[in-house]
Coordinates of C-alpha atoms in Angstrom, one line a residue:
M1 CA 0.0 0.0 0.0
R2 CA 1.4 3.4 -1.0
L3 CA 0.8 6.5 1.0
A4 CA 2.2 8.9 -1.5
E5 CA -1.2 9.9 -2.9
D6 CA -2.7 10.6 0.5
V7 CA 0.4 12.5 1.5
Q8 CA 0.2 14.8 -1.5
K9 CA -3.6 15.2 -1.2
N10 CA -3.3 16.1 2.4
A11 CA -0.4 18.5 1.8
D12 CA -2.6 20.3 -0.7
D13 CA -5.4 20.5 1.9
I14 CA -3.0 21.8 4.6
I15 CA -1.7 24.4 2.2
N16 CA -5.2 25.6 1.4
T17 CA -6.1 25.7 5.1
M18 CA -3.0 27.8 5.8
K19 CA -4.0 30.2 3.1
I20 CA -7.5 30.6 4.6
L21 CA -6.0 31.1 8.1
L22 CA -3.7 33.8 6.8
Y23 CA -6.5 35.5 5.0
K24 CA -8.6 35.6 8.1
E25 CA -5.7 36.8 10.2
D26 CA -4.4 39.4 7.8
P27 CA -5.7 39.5 4.2
Q28 CA -2.9 41.9 3.1
I29 CA -0.2 39.3 3.7
L30 CA -1.5 37.1 0.9
E31 CA -1.0 40.1 -1.4
K32 CA 2.6 40.5 -0.4
V33 CA 3.8 36.9 -1.1
D34 CA 3.8 34.6 -4.1
F35 CA 0.4 32.9 -3.6
D36 CA 1.5 29.9 -5.8
N37 CA 4.7 29.2 -3.8
D38 CA 3.6 26.2 -1.7
S39 CA 6.7 26.2 0.4
I40 CA 5.7 29.5 2.0
F41 CA 2.6 27.9 3.4
L42 CA 4.4 24.9 4.8
E43 CA 6.7 27.1 7.0
P44 CA 6.9 25.4 10.5
L45 CA 6.7 28.8 12.2
L46 CA 3.3 29.4 10.6
F47 CA 2.0 26.2 12.1
A48 CA 3.5 27.2 15.5
Y49 CA 2.0 30.7 15.3
F50 CA -1.6 29.5 14.6
N51 CA -1.3 26.7 17.2
S52 CA -0.1 29.3 19.7
K53 CA -3.3 31.3 19.4
K54 CA -5.1 29.0 21.9
N55 CA -2.8 30.5 24.5
N56 CA -2.9 34.1 23.2
V57 CA 0.8 34.5 24.0
F58 CA 2.0 36.1 20.7
P59 CA 0.4 39.3 19.2
K60 CA -0.8 39.5 15.7
E61 CA 2.3 41.4 14.6
T62 CA 4.4 38.2 15.1
L63 CA 2.8 36.8 11.9
N64 CA 4.1 39.6 9.8
E65 CA 7.6 39.2 11.3
I66 CA 7.9 35.5 10.5
I67 CA 6.6 35.8 6.9
Q68 CA 8.3 39.0 5.9
G69 CA 11.2 37.1 4.4
H70 CA 8.8 35.9 1.7
F71 CA 7.5 39.3 0.7
T72 CA 7.9 39.8 -3.1
H73 CA 8.7 43.5 -2.6
K74 CA 11.2 44.4 0.1
E75 CA 10.0 46.3 3.1
P76 CA 11.8 47.7 6.1
L77 CA 12.7 44.8 8.5
R78 CA 10.3 44.7 11.5
I79 CA 11.3 42.7 14.6
N80 CA 9.7 43.2 18.0
H81 CA 8.3 39.8 19.0
S82 CA 10.8 37.3 17.5
Y83 CA 13.8 37.8 19.8
N84 CA 14.5 34.7 21.8
K85 CA 16.3 34.3 25.2
N86 CA 19.6 35.1 23.5
K87 CA 18.2 38.3 22.0
I88 CA 18.5 36.7 18.6
A89 CA 15.6 36.7 16.1
Y90 CA 15.3 34.0 13.5
I91 CA 13.4 35.3 10.4
P92 CA 12.6 32.6 7.9
N93 CA 14.1 33.1 4.4
L94 CA 16.2 36.0 5.7
G95 CA 18.5 34.9 8.6
Y96 CA 19.4 35.8 12.1
F97 CA 19.3 39.3 13.7
Q98 CA 20.6 40.5 17.1
K99 CA 18.6 42.9 19.2
E100 CA 19.8 46.5 19.1
N101 CA 22.2 45.7 16.3
T102 CA 21.6 46.5 12.7
G103 CA 22.4 44.2 9.8
L104 CA 22.5 40.4 9.5
L105 CA 24.1 38.5 12.4
E106 CA 24.1 35.1 10.7
P107 CA 23.0 33.8 7.3
L108 CA 20.7 30.8 6.8
L109 CA 22.4 27.4 6.6
K110 CA 21.1 24.9 4.0
I111 CA 22.1 21.3 3.5
D112 CA 20.5 20.2 0.3
R113 CA 16.9 21.2 0.8
F114 CA 17.1 21.1 4.6
E115 CA 17.7 24.1 6.7
I116 CA 19.7 23.9 9.9
I117 CA 18.2 26.2 12.5
K118 CA 21.0 28.1 14.2
D119 CA 18.9 29.5 17.0
T120 CA 15.2 29.0 17.9
H121 CA 12.3 31.3 17.6
P122 CA 10.2 32.0 20.7
L123 CA 7.2 30.3 19.1
L124 CA 9.0 27.0 19.4
E125 CA 10.0 27.2 23.1
T126 CA 6.8 25.7 24.4
Y127 CA 7.6 22.4 22.7
F128 CA 10.8 21.8 24.6
I129 CA 9.8 19.6 27.5
Q130 CA 11.7 17.0 29.5
Y131 CA 9.8 13.7 29.6
Y132 CA 10.6 10.4 31.2
K133 CA 8.4 7.4 30.5
G134 CA 5.3 9.6 30.1
H135 CA 6.0 11.9 33.0
I136 CA 6.9 15.6 32.7
L137 CA 10.0 16.3 34.7
D138 CA 10.7 19.9 33.4
E139 CA 8.4 22.1 31.4
N140 CA 11.1 24.7 30.7
P141 CA 14.4 22.9 30.3
I142 CA 17.5 24.8 29.2
H143 CA 18.9 24.0 25.8
N144 CA 21.5 25.7 23.7
T145 CA 22.2 25.5 20.0
N146 CA 25.3 23.5 19.0
W147 CA 25.0 23.5 15.2
K148 CA 28.5 24.6 14.6
S149 CA 30.0 21.4 16.1
H150 CA 27.8 19.0 14.3
Y151 CA 26.3 20.2 11.1
Q152 CA 29.0 18.8 8.9
E153 CA 28.4 15.3 10.3
L154 CA 24.7 15.8 9.9
E155 CA 25.3 16.7 6.2
K156 CA 27.3 13.4 5.8
A157 CA 24.3 11.5 7.2
I158 CA 21.9 13.2 4.9
N159 CA 24.0 12.4 1.9
I160 CA 24.4 8.7 2.9
I161 CA 20.6 8.4 3.0
K162 CA 20.2 10.3 -0.2
E163 CA 22.7 8.0 -2.0
N164 CA 21.7 4.7 -0.5
I165 CA 18.0 4.9 0.4
P166 CA 16.6 7.1 -2.3
D167 CA 12.9 6.1 -1.8
F168 CA 13.0 7.0 1.8
Y169 CA 15.0 10.2 1.1
S170 CA 12.1 11.4 -1.1
E171 CA 9.8 11.0 1.9
L172 CA 12.2 12.6 4.2
N173 CA 12.7 15.5 1.9
F174 CA 9.0 16.0 1.3
A175 CA 7.9 16.1 4.9
N176 CA 10.8 17.7 6.7
K177 CA 12.1 21.3 6.2
K178 CA 14.2 22.3 9.2
I179 CA 16.5 20.7 11.8
Y180 CA 17.5 22.2 15.2
L181 CA 20.5 20.8 17.0
H182 CA 20.9 21.4 20.7
D183 CA 22.9 20.2 23.8
N184 CA 20.3 18.9 26.2
P185 CA 20.1 15.0 26.1
K186 CA 17.2 15.0 28.6
I187 CA 15.0 16.6 25.9
L188 CA 14.3 13.4 23.9
N189 CA 14.3 13.9 20.1
F190 CA 10.9 14.8 18.9
T191 CA 8.6 16.3 16.2
S192 CA 5.2 17.9 16.6
V193 CA 2.4 18.2 14.2
E194 CA 2.0 21.7 15.6
T195 CA 5.4 22.6 14.1
L196 CA 5.1 20.3 11.1
G197 CA 8.3 20.0 9.2
M198 CA 10.7 20.7 12.2
L199 CA 13.1 18.1 13.6
Y200 CA 14.6 18.6 17.0
F201 CA 17.8 16.6 17.9
Y202 CA 20.0 16.7 21.0
V203 CA 23.6 16.0 20.1
I204 CA 26.3 15.0 22.6
G205 CA 29.9 13.9 22.1
N206 CA 31.5 13.1 18.8
N207 CA 31.1 10.4 16.1
N208 CA 27.3 10.9 15.7
L209 CA 27.0 9.7 12.1
L210 CA 24.9 6.6 12.8
Y211 CA 23.0 8.5 15.4
F212 CA 22.0 11.2 12.9
I213 CA 21.1 8.5 10.3
E214 CA 18.8 6.8 12.7
E215 CA 17.1 10.0 14.0
L216 CA 16.6 11.4 10.4
I217 CA 14.8 8.1 9.7
H218 CA 13.0 8.0 13.0
Q219 CA 11.9 11.5 13.5
G220 CA 11.6 12.2 9.7
A221 CA 9.1 9.3 9.4
H222 CA 7.0 10.9 12.2
N223 CA 6.5 14.0 10.1
Y224 CA 5.7 12.0 7.0
L225 CA 3.0 10.0 8.8
Y226 CA 1.5 13.3 10.1
Y227 CA 0.8 14.1 6.4
A228 CA -0.4 10.6 5.6
V229 CA -3.0 10.3 8.3
H230 CA -3.9 13.9 8.5
N231 CA -7.6 12.8 8.1
R232 CA -7.8 10.4 11.0
Q233 CA -11.3 9.1 10.1
E234 CA -9.9 7.6 6.8
Y235 CA -7.7 5.2 8.8
F236 CA -9.2 4.9 12.3
K237 CA -12.7 4.1 13.7
I238 CA -11.8 5.3 17.2
D239 CA -10.5 8.5 18.7
V240 CA -6.8 7.5 18.6
D241 CA -5.6 10.8 19.8
N242 CA -7.4 10.6 23.2
L243 CA -7.7 6.8 23.9
I244 CA -4.8 5.5 26.0
M245 CA -3.2 2.2 25.2
R246 CA -3.2 0.8 28.7
D247 CA -7.0 1.3 29.0
L248 CA -7.4 -1.0 26.0
T249 CA -4.5 -3.5 26.4
K250 CA -4.4 -3.6 30.3
Q251 CA -0.6 -3.1 30.1
A252 CA -0.1 -0.8 33.0
W253 CA 3.2 0.7 31.7
D254 CA 1.8 1.8 28.4
Y255 CA 1.1 5.6 28.7
R256 CA 0.9 6.2 25.0
D257 CA -2.2 7.2 23.1
V258 CA -3.2 4.9 20.3
Y259 CA -2.1 7.4 17.7
G260 CA 1.4 7.6 19.3
A261 CA 1.6 3.8 19.4
F262 CA 0.8 3.6 15.7
H263 CA 3.5 6.2 15.0
G264 CA 5.8 3.9 16.9
L265 CA 5.1 1.0 14.6
F266 CA 5.5 3.2 11.5
T267 CA 8.9 4.6 12.6
V268 CA 10.3 1.3 13.8
T269 CA 9.4 -0.3 10.5
K270 CA 11.0 2.6 8.6
R271 CA 14.2 2.2 10.6
V272 CA 14.4 -1.6 10.1
E273 CA 13.7 -1.2 6.4
C274 CA 16.4 1.5 6.0
F275 CA 18.9 -0.3 8.2
D276 CA 18.4 -3.4 6.1
Q277 CA 19.2 -1.5 2.9
L278 CA 22.3 0.0 4.4
L279 CA 23.5 -3.5 5.5
T280 CA 22.6 -5.1 2.2
K281 CA 24.7 -2.5 0.4
N282 CA 27.6 -2.9 2.8
V283 CA 27.7 0.8 3.3
F284 CA 29.5 0.5 6.6
T285 CA 32.5 -1.4 8.1
G286 CA 34.3 -1.4 11.4
R287 CA 32.8 0.6 14.3
E288 CA 30.1 2.0 12.1
K289 CA 28.8 -1.4 11.1
H290 CA 29.1 -2.5 14.8
E291 CA 26.9 0.5 15.8
L292 CA 24.4 -0.1 13.0
L293 CA 23.9 -3.7 14.0
G294 CA 23.4 -2.6 17.6
R295 CA 20.8 0.0 16.5
L296 CA 19.1 -2.7 14.4
T297 CA 19.0 -5.0 17.4
D298 CA 17.4 -2.3 19.5
Q299 CA 14.4 -2.4 17.2
F300 CA 13.4 -5.9 18.4
S301 CA 12.3 -4.5 21.7
R302 CA 10.4 -1.6 20.1
F303 CA 8.3 -3.8 17.8
R304 CA 4.9 -5.2 18.8
T305 CA 4.7 -3.4 22.1
G306 CA 0.9 -3.3 22.3
L307 CA -0.9 -2.6 19.0
E308 CA -1.0 -6.4 18.3
L309 CA -3.3 -6.7 21.4
L310 CA -6.0 -4.5 19.9
N311 CA -8.9 -5.8 17.9
P312 CA -8.1 -4.4 14.4
E313 CA -11.7 -4.5 13.3
E314 CA -12.6 -2.2 16.1
V315 CA -9.7 0.2 15.7
Y316 CA -9.1 0.5 11.9
T317 CA -11.0 1.3 8.8
E318 CA -10.3 -0.9 5.8
K319 CA -7.6 1.5 4.7
G320 CA -6.1 1.7 8.2
G321 CA -6.2 -2.0 8.7
A322 CA -4.4 -2.6 5.4
L323 CA -1.7 -0.1 6.4
Y324 CA -1.3 -1.7 9.9
H325 CA -1.1 -5.2 8.4
E326 CA 1.5 -4.1 5.8
L327 CA 3.7 -2.4 8.4
D328 CA 3.4 -5.2 10.9
T329 CA 4.1 -7.9 8.3
K330 CA 7.1 -6.1 6.7
C331 CA 8.7 -5.3 10.0
A332 CA 8.3 -8.9 11.3
S333 CA 9.7 -10.3 8.1
L334 CA 12.8 -8.1 8.2
L335 CA 13.4 -8.8 11.9
E336 CA 13.2 -12.5 11.2
K337 CA 16.0 -12.1 8.7
Y338 CA 18.2 -10.7 11.5
K339 CA 16.9 -12.8 14.4
K340 CA 20.3 -14.1 15.5
L341 CA 21.2 -10.6 16.6
K342 CA 18.7 -10.9 19.5
T343 CA 21.0 -13.3 21.2
E344 CA 24.3 -12.0 19.7
F345 CA 24.1 -8.6 21.4
D346 CA 23.2 -7.5 25.0
L347 CA 21.2 -4.3 25.2
S348 CA 20.2 -4.7 28.9
N349 CA 21.8 -1.4 29.9
R350 CA 19.8 0.6 27.3
D351 CA 17.4 3.1 29.0
L352 CA 15.3 5.2 26.6
D353 CA 17.8 5.9 23.8
F354 CA 20.4 3.7 22.2
R355 CA 23.8 5.0 23.1
Y356 CA 26.8 3.4 21.3
D357 CA 29.2 4.0 24.2
D358 CA 26.9 2.0 26.5
F359 CA 26.4 -0.7 23.9
C360 CA 30.2 -1.2 23.7
K361 CA 30.4 -1.8 27.5
L362 CA 28.4 -5.1 27.0
N363 CA 29.3 -5.9 23.4
S364 CA 33.0 -6.1 22.6
Y365 CA 34.1 -4.4 19.5
E366 CA 37.1 -6.7 19.2
T367 CA 34.8 -9.8 19.3
F368 CA 32.7 -8.2 16.7
L369 CA 35.7 -7.7 14.4
E370 CA 36.7 -11.4 14.9
N371 CA 33.2 -12.6 13.9
D372 CA 32.9 -10.1 11.1
A373 CA 36.1 -11.4 9.6
K374 CA 34.5 -14.8 9.5
N375 CA 31.5 -13.4 7.6
Y376 CA 29.3 -14.1 10.6
Y377 CA 27.2 -11.0 9.9
Q378 CA 26.0 -12.0 6.5
F379 CA 22.2 -12.1 6.3

């Protein structure tokens, strides 16, 4: 089952909805931009702005500030509400400006068609929350941009996906626009439909190539699925956004809503599928292959964590049931191909995220090299 048609149709619907929202908010804005340039209306800060209205935190002038970089005729730069905690304003399609200083502070940074966000806009701050197993530990955690130290390795990860997993790269490119890199590992990597197109990654240490590849696949797939199942009723019979898994499965630990659990199946399947392609093409050797096999092994414990306990006829429409069956079957088949890894590697010290340093404490790199030289890791 291909999602591409639904994704494109829903993207068109989202663009049209954004145009209507802009018209209702400030009709003159639509006269100042290229109405036929769809990318303008998929700006993540526009989603954040309209979602912020439920809290009435940002004045109407903020809208003009975040879209002024797309005006077809240049106007004097206006910034009053876009300065963040560092007194830096990010203005899409223009760059970064410092309070009380004139002129451009930092230009935009593009990698292929992705933009690396050098500093955040105040509209995004509400989405940075420290969670642990469903519990909020800090609603206002500190985070600092660290793009300078890591963007080159991120670029390498993007290019590896582009060269070796082209079908997924098309999906990644379609649904994801901007990436923010920061230094707080307690803020788990995330996306939000309310900032559709944004990816948020913490980055610590060095040698993050495989980490970036996994998170581009993982988080990037979340944004793609937001597009695909934009119209919930086409896929689900029940209120998947508000029904909690443990209330249906009686698994006390499962704090996820049903929609979140479905996202989990989708993103795990995408990771397994992409990892399989990278391994089949022998893209990596040495430590990078060791890490990739560890990250693949990590997917066994993330698969079939509750959705298989639900009655599909009660949960899914015909279309939704077909998608669930396709994902579940594909993931199970690929994991069966790599089943010996379940007993080969020990991931008992993994908490929430896979960390290669922790993996190496229980899984000797030297032993891996010995086995790999004997072609043990041929699948």
